[in-house]
Short mmCIF file of C-alpha atoms in Angstrom, two decimals:
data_model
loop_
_atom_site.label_atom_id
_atom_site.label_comp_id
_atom_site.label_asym_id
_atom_site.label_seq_id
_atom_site.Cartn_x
_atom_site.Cartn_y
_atom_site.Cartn_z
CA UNK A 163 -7.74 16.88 -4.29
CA UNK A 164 -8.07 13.79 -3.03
CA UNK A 165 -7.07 13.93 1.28
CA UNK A 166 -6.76 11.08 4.01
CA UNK A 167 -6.36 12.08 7.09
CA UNK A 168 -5.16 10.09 10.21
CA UNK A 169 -5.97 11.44 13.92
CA UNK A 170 -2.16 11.24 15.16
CA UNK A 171 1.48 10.70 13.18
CA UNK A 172 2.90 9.76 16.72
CA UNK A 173 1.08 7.13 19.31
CA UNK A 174 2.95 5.96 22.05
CA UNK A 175 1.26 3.10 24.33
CA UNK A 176 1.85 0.72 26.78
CA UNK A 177 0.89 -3.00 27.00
CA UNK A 178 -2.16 -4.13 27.59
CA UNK A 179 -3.94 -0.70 26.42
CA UNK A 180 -6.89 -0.43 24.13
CA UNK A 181 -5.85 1.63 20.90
CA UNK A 182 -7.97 3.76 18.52
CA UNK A 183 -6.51 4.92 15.06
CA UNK A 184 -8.88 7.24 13.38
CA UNK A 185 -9.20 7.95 9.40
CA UNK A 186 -10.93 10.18 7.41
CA UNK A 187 -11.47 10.67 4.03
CA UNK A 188 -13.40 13.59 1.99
CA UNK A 189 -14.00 12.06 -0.93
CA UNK A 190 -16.84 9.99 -0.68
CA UNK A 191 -15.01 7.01 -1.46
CA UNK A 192 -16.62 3.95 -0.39
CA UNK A 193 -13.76 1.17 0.17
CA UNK A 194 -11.50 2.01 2.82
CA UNK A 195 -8.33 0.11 4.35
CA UNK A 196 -6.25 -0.40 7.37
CA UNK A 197 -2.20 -1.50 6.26
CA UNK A 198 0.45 -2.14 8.57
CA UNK A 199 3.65 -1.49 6.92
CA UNK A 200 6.73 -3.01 8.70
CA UNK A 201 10.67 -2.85 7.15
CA UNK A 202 11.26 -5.86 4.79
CA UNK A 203 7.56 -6.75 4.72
CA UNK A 204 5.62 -4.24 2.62
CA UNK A 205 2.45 -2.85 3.51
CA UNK A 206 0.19 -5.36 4.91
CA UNK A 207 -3.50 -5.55 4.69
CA UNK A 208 -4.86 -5.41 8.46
CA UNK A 209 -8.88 -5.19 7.21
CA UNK A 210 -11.18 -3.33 4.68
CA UNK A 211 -14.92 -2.05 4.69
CA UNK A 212 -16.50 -1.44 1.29
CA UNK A 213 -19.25 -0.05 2.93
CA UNK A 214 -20.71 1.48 5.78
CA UNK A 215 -21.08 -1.30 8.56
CA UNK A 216 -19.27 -3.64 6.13
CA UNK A 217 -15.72 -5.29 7.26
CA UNK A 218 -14.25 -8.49 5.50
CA UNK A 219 -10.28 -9.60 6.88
CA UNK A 220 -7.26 -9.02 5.52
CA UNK A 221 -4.26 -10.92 5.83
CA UNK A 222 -3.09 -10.25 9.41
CA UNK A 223 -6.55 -9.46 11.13
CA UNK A 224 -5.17 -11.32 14.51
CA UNK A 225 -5.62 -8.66 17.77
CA UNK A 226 -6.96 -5.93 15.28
CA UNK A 227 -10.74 -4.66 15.35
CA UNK A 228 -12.39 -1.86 12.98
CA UNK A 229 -15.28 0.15 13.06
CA UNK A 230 -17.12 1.93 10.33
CA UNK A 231 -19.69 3.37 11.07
CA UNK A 232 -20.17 6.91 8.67
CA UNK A 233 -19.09 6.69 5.22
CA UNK A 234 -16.37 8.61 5.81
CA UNK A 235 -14.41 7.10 8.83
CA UNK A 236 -13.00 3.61 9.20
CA UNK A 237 -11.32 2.80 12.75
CA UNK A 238 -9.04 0.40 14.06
CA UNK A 239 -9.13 -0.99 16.96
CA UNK A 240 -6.18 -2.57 19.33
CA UNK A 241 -8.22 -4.42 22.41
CA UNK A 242 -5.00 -4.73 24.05
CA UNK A 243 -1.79 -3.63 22.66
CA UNK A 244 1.15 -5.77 22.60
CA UNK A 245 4.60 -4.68 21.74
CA UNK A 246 4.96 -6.72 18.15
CA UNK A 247 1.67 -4.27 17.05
CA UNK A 248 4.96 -1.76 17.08
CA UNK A 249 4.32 -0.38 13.63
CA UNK A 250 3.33 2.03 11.09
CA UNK A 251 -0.09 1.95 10.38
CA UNK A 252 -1.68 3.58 6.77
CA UNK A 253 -5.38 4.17 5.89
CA UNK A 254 -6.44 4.42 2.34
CA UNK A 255 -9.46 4.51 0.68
CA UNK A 256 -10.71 4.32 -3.08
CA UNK A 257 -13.69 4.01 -4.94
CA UNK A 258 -15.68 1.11 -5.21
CA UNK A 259 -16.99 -1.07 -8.41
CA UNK A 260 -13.53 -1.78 -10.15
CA UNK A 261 -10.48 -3.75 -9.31
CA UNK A 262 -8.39 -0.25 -11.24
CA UNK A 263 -9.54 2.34 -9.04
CA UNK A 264 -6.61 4.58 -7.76
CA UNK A 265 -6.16 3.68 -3.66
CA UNK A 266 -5.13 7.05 -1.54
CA UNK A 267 -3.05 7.00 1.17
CA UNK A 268 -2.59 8.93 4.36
CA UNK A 269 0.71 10.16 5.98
CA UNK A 270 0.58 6.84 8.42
CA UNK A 271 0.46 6.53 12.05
CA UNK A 272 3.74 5.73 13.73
CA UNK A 273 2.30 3.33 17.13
CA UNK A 274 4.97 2.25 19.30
CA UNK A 275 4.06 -0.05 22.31
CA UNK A 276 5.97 -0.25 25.36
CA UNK B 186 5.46 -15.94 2.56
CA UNK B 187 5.55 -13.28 -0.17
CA UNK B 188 2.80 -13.36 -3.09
CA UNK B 189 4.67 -10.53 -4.92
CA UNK B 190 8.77 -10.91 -4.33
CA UNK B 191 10.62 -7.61 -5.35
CA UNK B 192 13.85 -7.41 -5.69
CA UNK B 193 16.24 -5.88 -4.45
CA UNK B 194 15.72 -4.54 -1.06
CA UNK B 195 18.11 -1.17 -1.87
CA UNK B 196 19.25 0.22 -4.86
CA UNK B 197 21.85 2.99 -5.18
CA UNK B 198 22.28 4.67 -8.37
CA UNK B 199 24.35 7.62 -9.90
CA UNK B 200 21.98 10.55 -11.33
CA UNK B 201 21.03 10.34 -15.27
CA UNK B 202 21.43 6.40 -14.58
CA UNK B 203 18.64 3.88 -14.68
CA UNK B 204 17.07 1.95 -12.00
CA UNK B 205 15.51 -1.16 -12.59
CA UNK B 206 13.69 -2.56 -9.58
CA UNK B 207 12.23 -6.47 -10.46
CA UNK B 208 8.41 -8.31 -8.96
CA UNK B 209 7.98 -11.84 -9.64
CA UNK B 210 4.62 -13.16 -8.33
CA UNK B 211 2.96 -17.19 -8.69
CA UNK B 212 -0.68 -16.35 -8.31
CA UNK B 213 -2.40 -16.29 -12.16
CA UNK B 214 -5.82 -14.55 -10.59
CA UNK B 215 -3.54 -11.22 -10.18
CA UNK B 216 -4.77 -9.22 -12.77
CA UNK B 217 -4.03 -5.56 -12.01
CA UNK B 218 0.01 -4.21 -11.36
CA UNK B 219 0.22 -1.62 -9.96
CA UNK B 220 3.57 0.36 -8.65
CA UNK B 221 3.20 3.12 -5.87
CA UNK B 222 5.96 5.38 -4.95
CA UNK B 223 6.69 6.67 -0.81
CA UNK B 224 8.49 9.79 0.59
CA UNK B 225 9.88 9.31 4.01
CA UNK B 226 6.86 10.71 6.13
CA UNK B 227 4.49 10.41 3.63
CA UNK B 228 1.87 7.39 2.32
CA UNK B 229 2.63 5.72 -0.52
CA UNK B 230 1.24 7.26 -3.69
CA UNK B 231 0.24 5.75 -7.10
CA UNK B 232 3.25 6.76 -9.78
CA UNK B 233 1.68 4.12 -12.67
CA UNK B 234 0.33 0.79 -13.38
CA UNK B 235 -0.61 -1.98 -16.50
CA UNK B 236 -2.28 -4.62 -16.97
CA UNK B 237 -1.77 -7.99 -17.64
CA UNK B 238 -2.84 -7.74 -21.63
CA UNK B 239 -0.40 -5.16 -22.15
CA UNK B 240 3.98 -5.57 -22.43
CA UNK B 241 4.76 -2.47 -21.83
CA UNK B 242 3.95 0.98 -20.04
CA UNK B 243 5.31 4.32 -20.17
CA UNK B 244 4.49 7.42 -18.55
CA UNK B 245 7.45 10.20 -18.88
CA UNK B 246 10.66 8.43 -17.61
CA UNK B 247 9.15 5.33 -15.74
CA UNK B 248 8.31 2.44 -18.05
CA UNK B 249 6.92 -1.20 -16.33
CA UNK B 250 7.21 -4.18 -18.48
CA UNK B 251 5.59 -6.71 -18.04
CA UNK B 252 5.82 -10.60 -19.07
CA UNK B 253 3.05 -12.60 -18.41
CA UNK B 254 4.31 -16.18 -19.02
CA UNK B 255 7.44 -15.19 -16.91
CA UNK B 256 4.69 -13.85 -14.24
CA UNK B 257 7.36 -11.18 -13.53
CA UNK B 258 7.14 -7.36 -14.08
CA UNK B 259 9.73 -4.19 -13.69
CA UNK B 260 9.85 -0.67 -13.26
CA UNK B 261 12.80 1.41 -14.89
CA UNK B 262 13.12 4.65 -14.14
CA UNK B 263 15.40 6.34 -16.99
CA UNK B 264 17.75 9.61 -16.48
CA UNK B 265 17.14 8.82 -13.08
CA UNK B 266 17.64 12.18 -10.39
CA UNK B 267 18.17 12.41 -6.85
CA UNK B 268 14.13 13.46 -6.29
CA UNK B 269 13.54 9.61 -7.35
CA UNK B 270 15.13 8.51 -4.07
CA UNK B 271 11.90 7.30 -2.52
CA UNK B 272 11.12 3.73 -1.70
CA UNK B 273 8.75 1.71 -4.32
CA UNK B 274 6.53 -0.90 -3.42
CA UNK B 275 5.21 -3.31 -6.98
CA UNK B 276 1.54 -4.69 -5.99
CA UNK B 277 -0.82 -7.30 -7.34
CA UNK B 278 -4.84 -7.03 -7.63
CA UNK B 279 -6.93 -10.62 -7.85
CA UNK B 280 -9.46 -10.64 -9.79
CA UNK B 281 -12.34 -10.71 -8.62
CA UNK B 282 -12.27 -9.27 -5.80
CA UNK B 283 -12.23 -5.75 -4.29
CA UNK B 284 -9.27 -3.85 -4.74
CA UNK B 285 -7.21 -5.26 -2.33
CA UNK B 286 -3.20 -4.35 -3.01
CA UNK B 287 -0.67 -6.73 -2.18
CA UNK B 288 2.53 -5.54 -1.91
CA UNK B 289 6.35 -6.19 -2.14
CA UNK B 290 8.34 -5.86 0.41
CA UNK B 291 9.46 -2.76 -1.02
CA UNK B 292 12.70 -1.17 -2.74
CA UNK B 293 14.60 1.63 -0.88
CA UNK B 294 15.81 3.93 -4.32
CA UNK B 295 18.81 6.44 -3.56
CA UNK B 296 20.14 8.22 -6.28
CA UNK B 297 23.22 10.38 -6.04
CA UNK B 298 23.86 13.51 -7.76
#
């Protein structure tokens, strides 16, 4: 059984802070993504790593880093949180070498920025 | 701007009914349709998806047709129950590229018993 995992549900933060979401995945799966998903918008692609060291943007990339630097975990990065980065954030990761592979999701990250 | 419009933004429907939620997209390089299905608290999870070669889908009671020249596409969820209520999001796959969703803004289903 396929499992995502995200290192909080809950982040609360004030302005200005640097943010780290966490997500891990078991397996073995070698695209992974960072969504923001905000009411009336959808789920929004923030960036993507189909490998290990490998990043390419996504549609809203502006104030957002990532990291990936095992397999396994892909990071995001706020350098300095402002309050419209109030969202929920979802991880997912699939298989590479087909447009038709199935993407997983985790539970989401709820970040709220004061 | 929206690549993939869905329509409509709620949907409230009376159990054994049918729910028909509607995507319209513009871009011809989407080549993948996929439809994923969320719980509140939960990440959105694949429920089924076609492709653009095919008219129809149909897996159990939710069947996505499809019509290419139209570039729109629906789900319909038939005998629909009150563990539907969930909101769906339609998504589009380019070709060529990796799998990259993009999504709808999403449909928030309620079905009453």
């Amino acid at each position: 059984d396929v499992k995502v995992t995200q290192s909080s549900r809950y982040l609360v933060k004030r302005t200005g802070e640097k943010v780290f979401l966490e997500c891990v995945q078991d397996m073995d799966h070698e695209n992974m993504f960072w969504y923001r998903q905000d009411p009336g918008l959808g789920l929004r692609l923030i960036y993507f790593s189909y490998d290990v060291k490998m990043k390419e943007k996504g549609d809203i990339p502006e104030g957002y880093s990532v990291s990936r630097e095992k397999k396994e975990r892909f990071s995001l990065i706020l350098e300095s949180a402002s309050t419209n980065q109030t969202s929920m954030y979802l991880c997912a990761s699939s298989f590479g070498g087909s447009l038709y592979n199935e993407q997983f999701f985790g539970p989401g990250t709820r970040l709220t920025v004061l | 701007q929206q690549q993939v419009k869905q329509s409509p933004q709620s949907l409230i429907v009376q159990k054994g009914g049918i729910s028909i939620i509607n995507c319209a997209y513009e871009n011809t390089a989407f080549d993948y349709f996929p439809w994923y299905q969320q719980f509140p608290g939960k990440g959105p999870a694949l429920l089924i998806a076609i492709r653009p070669d095919v008219s129809e889908k149909k897996e159990g009671r939710f069947t996505i047709s499809f019509n290419k020249s139209a570039k729109q596409f629906s789900l319909h969820i038939m005998d629909s129950q009150p563990g539907d209520s969930a909101t769906y999001f339609c998504a589009a796959i380019r070709k060529g590229g990796y799998n990259k969703l993009i999504f709808g803004a999403g449909t928030r289903l309620a079905v009453h018993p």
